[in-house]
PDB file of C-alpha atoms in Angstrom:
ATOM      1  CA  UNK A  17      20.650 -63.139   2.255  1.00 94.00           C
ATOM      2  CA  UNK A  18      22.586 -60.362   0.603  1.00 97.00           C
ATOM      3  CA  UNK A  19      25.443 -58.300   2.040  1.00 98.00           C
ATOM      4  CA  UNK A  20      26.499 -54.866   0.801  1.00 98.00           C
ATOM      5  CA  UNK A  21      29.435 -52.585   1.525  1.00 98.00           C
ATOM      6  CA  UNK A  22      29.467 -48.804   1.106  1.00 98.00           C
ATOM      7  CA  UNK A  23      32.048 -46.037   1.418  1.00 98.00           C
ATOM      8  CA  UNK A  24      31.936 -42.300   0.867  1.00 97.00           C
ATOM      9  CA  UNK A  25      34.156 -39.302   1.490  1.00 97.00           C
ATOM     10  CA  UNK A  26      33.660 -35.553   1.155  1.00 97.00           C
ATOM     11  CA  UNK A  27      35.961 -32.588   1.634  1.00 97.00           C
ATOM     12  CA  UNK A  28      35.321 -30.181   4.515  1.00 97.00           C
ATOM     13  CA  UNK A  29      34.805 -26.566   3.383  1.00 97.00           C
ATOM     14  CA  UNK A  30      33.592 -23.285   4.831  1.00 97.00           C
ATOM     15  CA  UNK A  31      30.094 -21.925   4.111  1.00 96.00           C
ATOM     16  CA  UNK A  32      28.374 -25.314   4.002  1.00 96.00           C
ATOM     17  CA  UNK A  33      26.286 -26.987   6.713  1.00 97.00           C
ATOM     18  CA  UNK A  34      27.608 -30.193   8.260  1.00 98.00           C
ATOM     19  CA  UNK A  35      24.885 -32.804   7.898  1.00 98.00           C
ATOM     20  CA  UNK A  36      25.477 -36.383   9.018  1.00 98.00           C
ATOM     21  CA  UNK A  37      22.713 -38.960   9.272  1.00 98.00           C
ATOM     22  CA  UNK A  38      20.243 -36.205   8.469  1.00 98.00           C
ATOM     23  CA  UNK A  39      21.336 -34.224  11.540  1.00 98.00           C
ATOM     24  CA  UNK A  40      22.583 -30.651  11.158  1.00 97.00           C
ATOM     25  CA  UNK A  41      25.677 -30.529  13.374  1.00 97.00           C
ATOM     26  CA  UNK A  42      27.059 -27.197  14.571  1.00 97.00           C
ATOM     27  CA  UNK A  43      30.587 -26.858  13.155  1.00 97.00           C
ATOM     28  CA  UNK A  44      32.622 -24.202  11.366  1.00 97.00           C
ATOM     29  CA  UNK A  45      32.831 -26.327   8.214  1.00 97.00           C
ATOM     30  CA  UNK A  46      30.505 -28.525   6.221  1.00 97.00           C
ATOM     31  CA  UNK A  47      30.895 -31.104   3.505  1.00 97.00           C
ATOM     32  CA  UNK A  48      31.268 -30.161  -0.150  1.00 95.00           C
ATOM     33  CA  UNK A  49      29.004 -31.989  -2.572  1.00 93.00           C
ATOM     34  CA  UNK A  50      26.188 -31.729  -5.101  1.00 92.00           C
ATOM     35  CA  UNK A  51      23.526 -32.857  -2.620  1.00 93.00           C
ATOM     36  CA  UNK A  52      23.750 -32.119   1.114  1.00 96.00           C
ATOM     37  CA  UNK A  53      26.946 -34.266   1.049  1.00 96.00           C
ATOM     38  CA  UNK A  54      25.836 -36.473   3.953  1.00 98.00           C
ATOM     39  CA  UNK A  55      28.684 -39.021   3.839  1.00 98.00           C
ATOM     40  CA  UNK A  56      27.013 -41.344   6.331  1.00 98.00           C
ATOM     41  CA  UNK A  57      23.797 -41.671   4.356  1.00 98.00           C
ATOM     42  CA  UNK A  58      25.747 -41.937   1.097  1.00 98.00           C
ATOM     43  CA  UNK A  59      27.762 -44.868   2.459  1.00 98.00           C
ATOM     44  CA  UNK A  60      24.583 -46.521   3.769  1.00 98.00           C
ATOM     45  CA  UNK A  61      22.820 -46.096   0.423  1.00 98.00           C
ATOM     46  CA  UNK A  62      25.796 -47.547  -1.444  1.00 98.00           C
ATOM     47  CA  UNK A  63      25.820 -50.585   0.858  1.00 98.00           C
ATOM     48  CA  UNK A  64      22.084 -51.142   0.324  1.00 98.00           C
ATOM     49  CA  UNK A  65      22.278 -50.660  -3.449  1.00 98.00           C
ATOM     50  CA  UNK A  66      25.381 -52.829  -3.666  1.00 98.00           C
ATOM     51  CA  UNK A  67      23.748 -55.681  -1.793  1.00 98.00           C
ATOM     52  CA  UNK A  68      21.158 -55.909  -4.577  1.00 97.00           C
ATOM     53  CA  UNK A  69      23.645 -55.257  -7.421  1.00 97.00           C
ATOM     54  CA  UNK A  70      21.831 -52.026  -8.295  1.00 97.00           C
ATOM     55  CA  UNK A  71      24.931 -49.895  -8.796  1.00 96.00           C
ATOM     56  CA  UNK A  72      25.789 -46.912  -6.640  1.00 95.00           C
ATOM     57  CA  UNK A  73      24.303 -43.549  -5.718  1.00 94.00           C
ATOM     58  CA  UNK A  74      26.043 -41.890  -8.668  1.00 93.00           C
ATOM     59  CA  UNK A  75      24.008 -44.094 -11.004  1.00 94.00           C
ATOM     60  CA  UNK A  76      20.712 -43.338  -9.267  1.00 92.00           C
ATOM     61  CA  UNK A  77      21.325 -39.685  -8.330  1.00 93.00           C
ATOM     62  CA  UNK A  78      23.885 -38.230 -10.790  1.00 86.00           C
ATOM     63  CA  UNK A  79      25.826 -35.184  -9.588  1.00 88.00           C
ATOM     64  CA  UNK A  80      25.222 -33.447 -12.913  1.00 90.00           C
ATOM     65  CA  UNK A  81      21.433 -33.526 -12.487  1.00 87.00           C
ATOM     66  CA  UNK A  82      20.118 -30.261 -11.025  1.00 91.00           C
ATOM     67  CA  UNK A  83      17.127 -31.978  -9.411  1.00 91.00           C
ATOM     68  CA  UNK A  84      19.562 -33.400  -6.849  1.00 90.00           C
ATOM     69  CA  UNK A  85      21.332 -30.078  -6.160  1.00 90.00           C
ATOM     70  CA  UNK A  86      21.391 -29.542  -2.360  1.00 89.00           C
ATOM     71  CA  UNK A  87      18.762 -32.285  -1.901  1.00 93.00           C
ATOM     72  CA  UNK A  88      18.454 -33.920   1.498  1.00 95.00           C
ATOM     73  CA  UNK A  89      20.087 -37.332   1.462  1.00 96.00           C
ATOM     74  CA  UNK A  90      17.186 -38.541   3.611  1.00 97.00           C
ATOM     75  CA  UNK A  91      14.992 -38.103   0.504  1.00 97.00           C
ATOM     76  CA  UNK A  92      17.478 -40.137  -1.526  1.00 97.00           C
ATOM     77  CA  UNK A  93      17.550 -42.818   1.178  1.00 98.00           C
ATOM     78  CA  UNK A  94      13.759 -43.008   1.003  1.00 97.00           C
ATOM     79  CA  UNK A  95      14.021 -43.765  -2.717  1.00 97.00           C
ATOM     80  CA  UNK A  96      16.592 -46.512  -2.034  1.00 98.00           C
ATOM     81  CA  UNK A  97      14.272 -47.950   0.611  1.00 97.00           C
ATOM     82  CA  UNK A  98      11.497 -48.213  -1.998  1.00 97.00           C
ATOM     83  CA  UNK A  99      13.871 -50.056  -4.361  1.00 97.00           C
ATOM     84  CA  UNK A 100      14.685 -52.579  -1.622  1.00 97.00           C
ATOM     85  CA  UNK A 101      10.989 -53.249  -1.015  1.00 95.00           C
ATOM     86  CA  UNK A 102      10.336 -53.513  -4.786  1.00 96.00           C
ATOM     87  CA  UNK A 103      13.009 -56.198  -5.028  1.00 96.00           C
ATOM     88  CA  UNK A 104      11.370 -58.131  -2.177  1.00 96.00           C
ATOM     89  CA  UNK A 105      14.012 -57.607   0.492  1.00 97.00           C
ATOM     90  CA  UNK A 106      14.032 -56.460   4.109  1.00 97.00           C
ATOM     91  CA  UNK A 107      16.898 -54.821   5.955  1.00 98.00           C
ATOM     92  CA  UNK A 108      18.339 -57.212   8.524  1.00 97.00           C
ATOM     93  CA  UNK A 109      20.850 -54.728   9.880  1.00 98.00           C
ATOM     94  CA  UNK A 110      23.115 -51.813   9.011  1.00 98.00           C
ATOM     95  CA  UNK A 111      26.477 -51.243  10.668  1.00 98.00           C
ATOM     96  CA  UNK A 112      28.194 -47.951   9.854  1.00 98.00           C
ATOM     97  CA  UNK A 113      31.062 -45.776  11.003  1.00 98.00           C
ATOM     98  CA  UNK A 114      31.906 -42.118  10.508  1.00 98.00           C
ATOM     99  CA  UNK A 115      35.606 -41.251  10.348  1.00 98.00           C
ATOM    100  CA  UNK A 116      36.231 -37.667  11.453  1.00 97.00           C
ATOM    101  CA  UNK A 117      38.745 -35.949  13.681  1.00 95.00           C
ATOM    102  CA  UNK A 118      36.273 -33.179  14.566  1.00 94.00           C
ATOM    103  CA  UNK A 119      33.618 -32.455  15.649  1.00 96.00           C
ATOM    104  CA  UNK A 120      32.830 -34.941  18.386  1.00 95.00           C
ATOM    105  CA  UNK A 121      29.789 -36.826  17.132  1.00 97.00           C
ATOM    106  CA  UNK A 122      28.616 -38.893  20.115  1.00 96.00           C
ATOM    107  CA  UNK A 123      25.891 -36.365  21.112  1.00 97.00           C
ATOM    108  CA  UNK A 124      24.274 -36.762  17.666  1.00 98.00           C
ATOM    109  CA  UNK A 125      24.487 -40.522  17.074  1.00 98.00           C
ATOM    110  CA  UNK A 126      21.057 -41.411  18.485  1.00 98.00           C
ATOM    111  CA  UNK A 127      19.345 -38.729  16.367  1.00 98.00           C
ATOM    112  CA  UNK A 128      21.131 -40.111  13.294  1.00 98.00           C
ATOM    113  CA  UNK A 129      19.883 -43.628  14.079  1.00 98.00           C
ATOM    114  CA  UNK A 130      16.330 -42.336  14.531  1.00 98.00           C
ATOM    115  CA  UNK A 131      16.441 -40.456  11.204  1.00 98.00           C
ATOM    116  CA  UNK A 132      17.749 -43.508   9.361  1.00 98.00           C
ATOM    117  CA  UNK A 133      15.206 -45.853  10.965  1.00 98.00           C
ATOM    118  CA  UNK A 134      12.295 -43.520  10.261  1.00 98.00           C
ATOM    119  CA  UNK A 135      13.318 -43.073   6.631  1.00 98.00           C
ATOM    120  CA  UNK A 136      13.801 -46.816   6.065  1.00 98.00           C
ATOM    121  CA  UNK A 137      10.670 -47.779   8.061  1.00 96.00           C
ATOM    122  CA  UNK A 138      12.674 -50.032  10.379  1.00 97.00           C
ATOM    123  CA  UNK A 139      13.581 -50.035  14.058  1.00 97.00           C
ATOM    124  CA  UNK A 140      16.703 -48.401  15.476  1.00 98.00           C
ATOM    125  CA  UNK A 141      17.613 -51.770  17.008  1.00 98.00           C
ATOM    126  CA  UNK A 142      19.026 -52.893  13.636  1.00 98.00           C
ATOM    127  CA  UNK A 143      20.988 -49.707  12.925  1.00 98.00           C
ATOM    128  CA  UNK A 144      24.465 -49.125  14.300  1.00 98.00           C
ATOM    129  CA  UNK A 145      26.196 -45.780  13.837  1.00 98.00           C
ATOM    130  CA  UNK A 146      29.647 -45.322  15.314  1.00 98.00           C
ATOM    131  CA  UNK A 147      32.252 -42.583  15.054  1.00 97.00           C
ATOM    132  CA  UNK A 148      36.019 -42.710  15.257  1.00 97.00           C
ATOM    133  CA  UNK A 149      39.044 -40.518  14.681  1.00 95.00           C
ATOM    134  CA  UNK A 150      42.261 -41.383  12.878  1.00 93.00           C
ATOM    135  CA  UNK A 151      44.529 -39.978  15.582  1.00 91.00           C
ATOM    136  CA  UNK A 152      45.644 -37.111  13.345  1.00 88.00           C
ATOM    137  CA  UNK A 153      46.624 -39.360  10.433  1.00 88.00           C
ATOM    138  CA  UNK A 154      45.511 -39.011   6.802  1.00 93.00           C
ATOM    139  CA  UNK A 155      43.096 -36.503   5.291  1.00 93.00           C
ATOM    140  CA  UNK A 156      40.402 -37.171   7.895  1.00 92.00           C
ATOM    141  CA  UNK A 157      42.895 -36.928  10.744  1.00 92.00           C
ATOM    142  CA  UNK A 158      44.118 -33.587   9.412  1.00 94.00           C
ATOM    143  CA  UNK A 159      40.532 -32.290   9.291  1.00 92.00           C
ATOM    144  CA  UNK A 160      40.435 -32.054   5.502  1.00 96.00           C
ATOM    145  CA  UNK A 161      37.391 -34.292   5.092  1.00 97.00           C
ATOM    146  CA  UNK A 162      35.048 -36.831   6.593  1.00 98.00           C
ATOM    147  CA  UNK A 163      34.573 -40.425   5.461  1.00 98.00           C
ATOM    148  CA  UNK A 164      32.007 -43.100   6.271  1.00 98.00           C
ATOM    149  CA  UNK A 165      31.699 -46.838   5.775  1.00 98.00           C
ATOM    150  CA  UNK A 166      28.654 -49.057   5.952  1.00 98.00           C
ATOM    151  CA  UNK A 167      27.812 -52.718   5.676  1.00 98.00           C
ATOM    152  CA  UNK A 168      24.315 -54.130   5.519  1.00 98.00           C
ATOM    153  CA  UNK A 169      22.486 -57.418   5.511  1.00 98.00           C
ATOM    154  CA  UNK A 170      19.325 -57.816   3.445  1.00 98.00           C
ATOM    155  CA  UNK A 171      16.987 -60.780   3.708  1.00 96.00           C
ATOM    156  CA  UNK A 172      14.746 -62.138   0.962  1.00 95.00           C
ATOM    157  CA  UNK A 173      11.064 -61.816   1.867  1.00 90.00           C
ATOM    158  CA  UNK A 174      10.099 -64.730  -0.382  1.00 80.00           C
ATOM    159  CA  UNK A 175      11.953 -67.321   1.717  1.00 67.00           C
TER     160      UNK A 175
END
């Protein structure tokens, strides 16, 4: 068994789409970043990569490489999924949380879970996506950015 922890944060800006869990969410601001800046998927990828001591998403998808400019993080997650299989592991579960004051995310959570499951070739029953606010505190509470955290459990297929 291997456990991994991931965290990501991006600043909210105008003239960018808000994409979380591969879902385009209607909102006046989006997240700034080299790729689509999907903080949820970035945190999930970092937890998966970390569990196998493979570094982080910056190592695998550098923000100074134009081939990743505006790329869908679902495509990046697919690559991470292949690495997990190559190493002989299976995803036991993923538990994640999005930290954002606005917008309200509950209507989009199930679609996020479906996107993640489809991309990782696993069932939604092992993927938890939650959302919370920070009651107006900190940069997320003030609406300056969105953060996400993820933890995962990987199991060794050879045992």
